Amino acid sequence: MTVNTISSIAEFDTNGVTTNFPFYFKFLANEDLVVTYVDPLGVSSTLTLGTHYTVNGAGNDQGGSIVTTSALAGPGQLVVSREMEAFQQTSLRNQGKFLAEVHENVFDKLTMLIQQGLATFTRALKRPLGRDYFFAENRRITSVKDPEEPQDAATKNSVEQYVGSVLSAIQGPINNSANVLYVRPSGTPGVVQDLATGEGYDYVGATLPTGVFSTVKGFFNWILDRITLSTSGSASIVAAIAKGGKVVIKNGGHYLLAPAICDYAADPEVGFAGNSSKRIDLSGETPGGTILSNQTNDFAVTLQGSYLPDPPHVTQNFGGFDRVGNFTIVGPSVTTPVTTETGGSGLRVAIKANTEIHNLTVINQNRGMVLEDVLTSTLQDVNIIGCYRGITARADNNVSAPNAMSWRRVRVHGCAEHGVVSDLGSASHFDVLTSEGNGTMGTGSNSVWLTAQAQQTAGMTVITAWYSELNSGSTDFRLDNSSTHQQVVKFNGGMFQRVTPTAYVGTCIYATSISGKAIIYLDSVSFRSDFGYVPSPTRPYWDVGSYSEVIWNETCVFSETTSLVYWLCLYRPYSFTVAADGTILSGPSGFSITALGSGLYRLFRTAGRAEFGKFADDVSVEVTPGASGFTGYCAAKSTTIIDIQLHNGTAPANAKFDLTIRRNTGFYA
């Protein structure tokens, strides 16, 4: 046998699964191996043969293996080393038998002892050849005694004690020089005495955690920008909002004993984006976890822009770029809705633009939200619940209508008076607007009420994915045009529902105008009557006043015809195929035809209100006989009936025919 490897140590990673650890160096006896385990915490222990492990392969040139009695936890390390007693007990006598294996074992053991010594030496602190220093291979040297002589190695403990003693012994001025120059982070020169001034922390460089180079002052401001309010007291929140900047209110209930107002008329005046000026980014940690309990009779939070009357203009509109939201405002009672015009209110934003209101809920307040002279702004994920009036958006100072406003996922629920009252602006967009349970039957309340003021120019408002249900009062949606310009509201999809026999609106949609047209277009809108609601022609799906029209297309769906509007849809043809006996073979519902005599038929409404139009001449009639040789024409018409006469040559006669009627005149004064 030979010793064919110079290794005498094997190291293995433990993983809590493996128990067999093979190694590839020769050993003569099981007791020649030392097995050490270093656990995941770095604690080292020597394992016991027979208790913790067994050995295979003693005397084998190819090595052997360690088999642990249980899997060793990982990540850890198992070290197997050959560590033999440094003695030789084999006796070789003169003229004795020459046993080759015995001699080789002697030589093998001596070789192994030499390898064992070399292995120990390679782990020692060494001085490289030709060098005057020791090389620790970038490893720590532990258990070093503190130095005594000047040239002794210093320990961490001795250095800390020495530096501490020097600092504690400093007395009096060290250097009174006033002209020690250095270059500040800004690149301008300064003297070290500058560091002792009130602005000294702006003269020392620092690097933010983002990697951006700044100053210590900039570093502090970066941290303060991310510090949240921890107080539940009113004063700290009010002061922080008044100051502006980034304010994050922690989760929890916070009582507001005074209104929180960010006044943009106070210095510094807001400039355009990128300028240093007052702005606010007010946010709670989570929308439902940060609660402001308004204990005042004022608005809980106000963003107050500035207004100059001569000429009328807004100074803070386009430079603000503010955000507010991610919290909930509640009234003193968190369970009882407000049914009278009393008490505190939620959020007020006045004379501003570029304001984003997001993830905001207002519960049981007098006014949920008021927007005064606000334009080019966004409401997103806003819930107004149990307030006397939900959302008001008006041009109160005649500065600007809510032009270019975008409302996304706004829900107004359970408001006693109106749900939403808003002036119309140019190019406003409501995306997923939900109105539920608003208004009190008989008070003239409207769930959503849009008004074009006298000074308003022509406007276009788009409502996408509208939903209304369980509202009471006058209307689900009302459009009033007080201007002389055309105002258009287009519904792209949505649903109007009347679903109770006791609480319902008089009409789902109402539009009126003083002179400029008020037009409501309906595309893919459904009207439903369910859960016990009793339809009535006195409660139509929609109604119109002066200069107004509701125009719908064939994609609209009606759950019943009793509530259908009493006038035909403007410009839309209604076509029928009629049998010779007057039976309608095909055509829209809500109509009937009766044969009055030879070749004479009468068309009239059987659902909703009876009138075809406001005047008889509003409706055109086209008759096409289905039999050869027949002619047909409108013999008489009024607002409620249309008579059709058929002739076979010169004599009246019955026959199958097609009939198309169309209302061509609308927008009545």
Coordinates of C-alpha atoms in Angstrom, one line a residue, residues 237-664:
I237 CA -51.5 67.8 11.6
V238 CA -52.9 71.3 11.1
A239 CA -49.4 72.8 11.3
A240 CA -47.9 70.3 8.8
I241 CA -50.7 70.9 6.3
A242 CA -50.4 74.7 6.6
K243 CA -46.7 74.4 5.9
G244 CA -47.1 72.4 2.7
G245 CA -44.7 69.9 1.2
K246 CA -45.0 66.2 1.7
V247 CA -47.2 65.2 4.7
V248 CA -47.9 61.5 5.4
I249 CA -50.3 60.8 8.3
K250 CA -49.9 57.5 10.0
N251 CA -52.7 54.9 10.3
G252 CA -55.0 55.5 13.3
G253 CA -57.7 57.8 14.4
H254 CA -56.7 61.5 14.4
Y255 CA -59.1 64.1 15.9
L256 CA -59.1 67.5 14.1
L257 CA -60.1 70.2 16.6
A258 CA -59.3 72.9 14.1
P259 CA -59.6 73.1 10.3
A260 CA -56.4 72.1 8.4
I261 CA -55.7 74.7 5.7
C262 CA -53.0 75.0 3.1
D263 CA -53.2 78.6 2.0
Y264 CA -51.4 79.2 -1.3
A265 CA -51.8 83.0 -1.0
A266 CA -49.2 82.9 1.8
D267 CA -45.5 83.0 0.9
P268 CA -43.8 81.4 -0.8
E269 CA -46.0 81.8 -3.9
V270 CA -46.4 78.7 -6.0
G271 CA -44.3 78.8 -9.2
F272 CA -44.2 76.5 -12.1
A273 CA -43.0 72.9 -11.8
G274 CA -39.3 72.8 -10.8
N275 CA -39.4 76.0 -8.9
S276 CA -39.0 76.1 -5.1
S277 CA -42.5 77.0 -3.8
K278 CA -45.4 75.9 -1.7
R279 CA -47.0 72.7 -2.9
I280 CA -48.6 69.9 -0.9
D281 CA -48.6 66.1 -1.2
L282 CA -50.9 65.1 1.6
S283 CA -51.4 61.4 2.1
G284 CA -52.4 58.8 4.7
E285 CA -50.6 55.5 5.1
T286 CA -53.6 53.5 3.8
P287 CA -57.1 54.8 2.6
G288 CA -59.0 52.9 5.3
G289 CA -56.4 53.0 8.0
T290 CA -55.8 56.8 8.3
I291 CA -58.9 58.4 9.8
L292 CA -59.4 62.1 10.3
S293 CA -62.3 62.7 12.7
N294 CA -63.6 66.2 12.0
Q295 CA -64.7 67.8 15.2
T296 CA -65.2 71.3 13.7
N297 CA -68.1 73.0 11.9
D298 CA -65.7 73.8 9.0
F299 CA -64.0 71.7 6.4
A300 CA -61.6 69.2 7.7
V301 CA -59.0 69.9 5.0
T302 CA -58.8 73.0 2.7
L303 CA -56.5 73.7 -0.2
Q304 CA -57.0 77.4 -0.7
G305 CA -55.6 79.0 -3.9
S306 CA -55.3 82.7 -4.4
Y307 CA -57.5 85.0 -6.6
L308 CA -56.8 88.5 -7.8
P309 CA -60.1 90.3 -8.8
D310 CA -58.7 93.0 -11.2
P311 CA -58.5 91.6 -13.8
P312 CA -59.9 88.3 -12.4
H313 CA -57.2 85.6 -12.5
V314 CA -55.8 82.8 -10.5
T315 CA -52.2 83.0 -9.4
Q316 CA -51.7 79.5 -8.1
N317 CA -53.6 77.3 -10.6
F318 CA -51.1 75.9 -13.1
G319 CA -48.0 75.7 -10.9
G320 CA -49.5 73.7 -8.0
F321 CA -49.4 70.1 -9.1
D322 CA -50.7 69.0 -5.7
R323 CA -51.9 65.6 -4.4
V324 CA -54.3 64.8 -1.5
G325 CA -55.8 61.6 -0.5
N326 CA -55.2 58.0 0.7
F327 CA -57.2 58.7 3.9
T328 CA -60.8 58.8 5.3
I329 CA -62.6 61.8 6.8
V330 CA -65.5 61.1 9.2
G331 CA -67.9 63.2 11.1
P332 CA -68.3 63.1 14.9
S333 CA -70.7 60.2 14.4
V334 CA -69.2 57.4 12.3
T335 CA -72.5 55.5 12.0
T336 CA -75.2 58.1 11.5
P337 CA -75.6 59.9 8.1
V338 CA -76.1 63.6 8.1
T339 CA -79.6 64.5 7.0
T340 CA -79.6 68.3 7.7
E341 CA -77.4 71.1 6.5
T342 CA -75.3 71.3 9.7
G343 CA -71.9 70.3 11.0
G344 CA -68.5 70.0 9.5
S345 CA -67.5 69.0 6.0
G346 CA -64.9 67.0 4.3
L347 CA -62.5 68.4 1.7
R348 CA -62.5 71.8 0.0
V349 CA -60.3 72.8 -2.9
A350 CA -60.6 76.4 -4.1
I351 CA -59.2 78.4 -7.0
K352 CA -56.7 75.8 -8.2
A353 CA -55.7 73.6 -11.0
N354 CA -53.6 70.5 -11.4
T355 CA -54.8 68.9 -8.2
E356 CA -55.1 65.2 -7.8
I357 CA -57.6 63.8 -5.3
H358 CA -57.2 60.1 -4.9
N359 CA -58.2 57.2 -2.6
L360 CA -60.4 59.5 -0.5
T361 CA -63.4 58.6 1.5
V362 CA -65.7 61.1 3.3
I363 CA -68.4 59.7 5.6
N364 CA -71.2 61.5 7.4
Q365 CA -70.4 65.1 6.8
N366 CA -72.4 68.2 5.8
R367 CA -70.6 68.5 2.5
G368 CA -68.5 65.6 1.3
M369 CA -66.3 67.6 -1.1
V370 CA -66.4 71.1 -2.5
L371 CA -64.5 72.2 -5.6
E372 CA -64.6 75.9 -6.2
D373 CA -63.1 77.3 -9.4
V374 CA -61.1 74.1 -9.9
L375 CA -60.0 72.9 -13.4
T376 CA -57.6 70.5 -15.1
S377 CA -57.7 68.3 -12.1
T378 CA -58.4 64.6 -11.3
L379 CA -60.6 62.8 -8.9
Q380 CA -59.8 59.1 -8.6
D381 CA -61.2 56.4 -6.4
V382 CA -63.3 58.8 -4.3
N383 CA -66.2 57.6 -2.1
I384 CA -68.7 60.0 -0.5
I385 CA -71.0 58.3 1.9
G386 CA -73.9 59.5 4.2
C387 CA -73.3 63.2 3.7
Y388 CA -76.1 65.9 3.4
R389 CA -74.7 66.8 0.0
G390 CA -72.0 64.7 -1.8
I391 CA -69.8 66.6 -4.2
T392 CA -70.2 70.2 -5.3
A393 CA -68.1 71.6 -8.1
R394 CA -68.9 75.2 -9.0
A395 CA -67.4 78.4 -10.5
D396 CA -68.3 80.3 -7.4
N397 CA -65.9 83.3 -8.1
N398 CA -66.7 83.2 -11.8
V399 CA -63.0 82.4 -12.4
S400 CA -63.4 79.2 -14.3
A401 CA -65.8 76.4 -14.8
P402 CA -64.5 72.9 -14.0
N403 CA -62.9 72.6 -17.5
A404 CA -60.9 69.5 -18.5
M405 CA -61.8 67.7 -15.3
S406 CA -61.5 63.9 -15.1
W407 CA -63.4 61.9 -12.5
R408 CA -62.4 58.2 -12.3
R409 CA -64.2 55.6 -10.2
V410 CA -66.2 58.1 -8.1
R411 CA -69.1 56.8 -5.9
V412 CA -71.6 58.9 -4.1
H413 CA -73.9 57.0 -1.8
G414 CA -76.6 57.7 0.7
C415 CA -76.5 61.5 0.5
A416 CA -79.7 63.1 1.8
E417 CA -80.0 66.0 -0.7
H418 CA -78.1 65.9 -4.0
G419 CA -75.3 63.4 -4.7
V420 CA -73.3 65.5 -7.2
V421 CA -74.0 69.2 -8.1
S422 CA -71.5 70.5 -10.7
D423 CA -71.2 73.2 -13.2
L424 CA -70.5 72.0 -16.7
G425 CA -67.1 72.7 -18.1
S426 CA -65.5 72.1 -21.5
A427 CA -64.3 68.6 -22.1
S428 CA -65.1 67.0 -18.8
H429 CA -65.0 63.2 -18.4
F430 CA -66.7 61.0 -15.8
D431 CA -65.4 57.4 -15.9
V432 CA -67.3 54.9 -13.8
L433 CA -69.6 57.3 -11.9
T434 CA -71.8 55.5 -9.4
S435 CA -74.8 57.1 -7.7
E436 CA -76.7 55.1 -5.1
G437 CA -79.3 55.8 -2.6
N438 CA -79.2 59.6 -2.8
G439 CA -82.0 62.1 -2.4
T440 CA -85.3 62.1 -0.5
M441 CA -88.5 61.5 -2.5
G442 CA -90.5 64.7 -3.1
T443 CA -87.9 67.3 -2.1
G444 CA -86.7 68.0 -5.7
S445 CA -83.3 66.5 -5.0
N446 CA -81.2 65.2 -7.9
S447 CA -78.7 62.4 -7.6
V448 CA -76.4 64.0 -10.2
W449 CA -77.1 67.6 -11.3
L450 CA -75.0 69.3 -14.0
T451 CA -75.5 73.0 -14.8
A452 CA -74.1 75.2 -17.6
Q453 CA -73.8 78.7 -16.2
A454 CA -74.7 81.7 -18.4
Q455 CA -71.1 82.5 -19.3
Q456 CA -70.3 78.9 -20.3
T457 CA -69.3 78.3 -23.9
A458 CA -70.2 75.2 -25.8
G459 CA -69.3 72.1 -23.8
M460 CA -68.9 68.3 -24.2
T461 CA -69.2 66.0 -21.2
V462 CA -68.6 62.2 -21.5
I463 CA -69.9 59.8 -18.9
T464 CA -68.6 56.3 -19.3
A465 CA -70.0 53.3 -17.4
W466 CA -72.6 55.2 -15.4
Y467 CA -74.5 53.3 -12.6
S468 CA -77.4 54.6 -10.6
E469 CA -79.7 52.7 -8.2
L470 CA -82.0 53.2 -5.3
N471 CA -82.1 57.0 -5.7
S472 CA -85.1 59.1 -4.6
G473 CA -86.2 62.6 -5.4
S474 CA -86.7 64.1 -8.9
T475 CA -84.0 62.6 -11.1
D476 CA -81.0 60.3 -11.3
F477 CA -79.4 62.7 -13.7
R478 CA -80.3 66.3 -14.5
L479 CA -78.9 68.7 -17.1
D480 CA -79.7 72.4 -16.9
N481 CA -78.3 74.7 -19.6
S482 CA -78.4 78.4 -18.6
S483 CA -76.1 79.5 -21.4
T484 CA -76.8 80.4 -25.0
H485 CA -74.4 77.7 -26.2
Q486 CA -75.0 74.1 -27.0
Q487 CA -74.2 71.6 -24.1
V488 CA -73.8 67.9 -24.9
V489 CA -73.7 65.0 -22.4
K490 CA -72.9 61.6 -23.9
F491 CA -73.4 58.4 -21.9
N492 CA -71.2 55.5 -23.1
G493 CA -72.7 52.5 -21.5
G494 CA -74.3 52.4 -18.1
M495 CA -77.4 51.5 -16.2
F496 CA -80.4 53.3 -14.5
Q497 CA -82.3 51.2 -12.0
R498 CA -85.5 51.7 -10.1
V499 CA -85.7 48.8 -7.7
T500 CA -88.1 49.5 -4.9
P501 CA -91.8 50.3 -4.7
T502 CA -91.2 53.0 -2.1
A503 CA -88.0 54.9 -3.1
Y504 CA -87.5 55.9 -6.7
V505 CA -86.9 59.0 -8.8
G506 CA -89.7 60.7 -10.8
T507 CA -87.6 60.4 -14.0
C508 CA -84.2 58.8 -14.6
I509 CA -83.0 61.7 -16.9
Y510 CA -84.2 65.3 -17.3
A511 CA -82.8 68.0 -19.5
T512 CA -83.7 71.6 -20.0
S513 CA -82.3 74.8 -21.5
I514 CA -83.1 78.5 -21.7
S515 CA -82.0 79.0 -25.4
G516 CA -78.9 77.0 -26.2
K517 CA -79.5 73.3 -26.9
A518 CA -79.2 70.7 -24.2
I519 CA -78.5 67.3 -25.7
I520 CA -78.1 63.9 -24.0
Y521 CA -76.9 61.1 -26.2
L522 CA -77.4 57.5 -24.9
D523 CA -75.3 54.7 -26.3
S524 CA -75.5 51.1 -24.8
V525 CA -77.5 52.3 -21.8
S526 CA -79.9 50.0 -19.9
F527 CA -83.0 51.1 -18.0
R528 CA -84.3 48.6 -15.5
S529 CA -87.3 48.2 -13.2
D530 CA -87.0 45.4 -10.7
F531 CA -87.6 44.2 -7.1
G532 CA -91.2 45.4 -6.7
Y533 CA -91.0 48.8 -8.5
V534 CA -94.2 49.5 -10.3
P535 CA -93.7 51.3 -13.6
S536 CA -95.9 54.2 -14.5
P537 CA -96.2 56.5 -17.6
T538 CA -96.2 59.4 -15.2
R539 CA -92.6 58.4 -14.3
P540 CA -90.9 58.1 -17.7
Y541 CA -87.4 57.0 -18.2
W542 CA -86.6 60.6 -19.3
D543 CA -88.2 63.9 -19.8
V544 CA -87.2 67.2 -21.4
G545 CA -87.9 70.9 -21.1
S546 CA -87.2 73.7 -23.5
Y547 CA -84.6 73.4 -26.3
S548 CA -83.6 69.9 -25.0
E549 CA -83.5 66.4 -26.4
V550 CA -82.6 62.9 -25.3
I551 CA -81.3 60.9 -28.3
W552 CA -80.7 57.2 -28.0
N553 CA -79.8 54.4 -30.4
E554 CA -80.7 50.8 -30.9
T555 CA -78.1 49.6 -28.4
C556 CA -80.1 50.9 -25.5
V557 CA -82.1 48.3 -23.5
F558 CA -85.5 48.9 -21.7
S559 CA -86.8 46.3 -19.2
E560 CA -90.4 47.6 -19.8
T561 CA -92.2 49.9 -22.2
T562 CA -94.6 51.6 -19.8
S563 CA -91.9 54.1 -18.9
L564 CA -90.8 54.8 -22.4
V565 CA -90.7 58.5 -23.4
Y566 CA -93.8 60.0 -24.8
W567 CA -92.1 61.5 -27.9
L568 CA -90.4 59.4 -30.6
C569 CA -86.6 59.6 -30.5
L570 CA -85.5 62.5 -32.7
Y571 CA -84.2 61.5 -36.2
R572 CA -84.7 57.7 -35.5
P573 CA -87.0 55.7 -37.9
Y574 CA -89.6 53.4 -36.5
S575 CA -90.5 50.7 -39.1
F576 CA -93.5 48.3 -39.0
T577 CA -94.8 45.5 -41.2
V578 CA -98.6 45.3 -40.9
A579 CA -100.9 42.5 -42.0
A580 CA -104.1 43.2 -44.0
D581 CA -106.2 42.8 -40.8
G582 CA -104.0 45.4 -38.9
T583 CA -101.9 42.9 -37.0
I584 CA -98.3 44.2 -36.5
L585 CA -96.1 41.5 -37.9
S586 CA -92.9 43.2 -36.9
G587 CA -91.9 46.5 -35.4
P588 CA -91.0 48.2 -32.1
S589 CA -93.1 47.5 -29.0
G590 CA -95.4 50.0 -27.4
F591 CA -97.5 50.6 -30.5
S592 CA -100.8 49.2 -31.9
I593 CA -102.6 49.4 -35.3
T594 CA -106.4 49.0 -35.7
A595 CA -108.3 48.4 -39.0
L596 CA -111.0 51.0 -39.1
G597 CA -112.7 50.1 -42.3
S598 CA -111.9 49.3 -45.9
G599 CA -108.2 50.1 -46.4
L600 CA -108.1 52.4 -43.4
Y601 CA -105.8 51.7 -40.4
R602 CA -104.9 53.7 -37.3
L603 CA -101.5 53.7 -35.5
F604 CA -101.3 54.8 -31.9
R605 CA -99.2 54.3 -28.8
T606 CA -100.1 51.7 -26.1
A607 CA -97.1 52.2 -23.8
G608 CA -95.8 55.3 -22.0
R609 CA -97.3 58.6 -22.9
A610 CA -99.4 58.7 -26.0
E611 CA -97.9 61.6 -28.0
F612 CA -95.7 60.9 -31.1
G613 CA -94.4 64.5 -31.0
K614 CA -95.2 67.9 -29.6
F615 CA -97.0 68.8 -32.9
A616 CA -98.6 66.6 -35.5
D617 CA -96.4 67.9 -38.3
D618 CA -93.2 66.9 -36.4
V619 CA -93.7 63.4 -37.7
S620 CA -93.2 62.2 -41.2
V621 CA -95.0 59.1 -42.5
E622 CA -93.9 56.7 -45.3
V623 CA -96.3 53.9 -46.5
T624 CA -95.3 51.1 -48.9
P625 CA -98.1 48.6 -49.9
G626 CA -97.1 45.0 -50.1
A627 CA -99.5 44.1 -52.9
S628 CA -99.2 44.9 -56.5
G629 CA -101.5 47.7 -57.8
F630 CA -102.0 49.2 -54.3
T631 CA -101.2 52.8 -53.2
G632 CA -101.0 54.1 -49.7
Y633 CA -100.7 57.4 -47.9
C634 CA -101.2 59.2 -44.5
A635 CA -104.8 60.1 -44.4
A636 CA -104.7 62.0 -41.1
K637 CA -102.4 62.6 -38.1
S638 CA -102.3 64.2 -34.7
T639 CA -99.9 64.1 -31.8
T640 CA -101.5 60.8 -30.7
I641 CA -102.8 59.0 -33.9
I642 CA -101.7 58.4 -37.5
D643 CA -104.3 57.1 -40.1
I644 CA -103.2 55.1 -43.1
Q645 CA -105.3 54.7 -46.2
L646 CA -104.7 52.0 -48.9
H647 CA -106.3 51.9 -52.4
N648 CA -106.5 49.2 -54.9
G649 CA -106.6 51.4 -58.0
T650 CA -109.3 53.9 -57.1
A651 CA -111.1 51.9 -54.4
P652 CA -110.1 51.5 -50.8
A653 CA -109.0 48.0 -49.9
N654 CA -107.2 46.1 -47.2
A655 CA -103.7 44.8 -47.9
K656 CA -100.4 44.1 -46.2
F657 CA -98.1 47.1 -46.0
D658 CA -94.9 48.5 -44.6
L659 CA -94.9 51.7 -42.5
T660 CA -92.1 54.0 -41.3
I661 CA -92.5 57.0 -39.1
R662 CA -89.9 59.5 -38.0
R663 CA -89.8 62.6 -35.8
N664 CA -87.9 65.2 -37.6

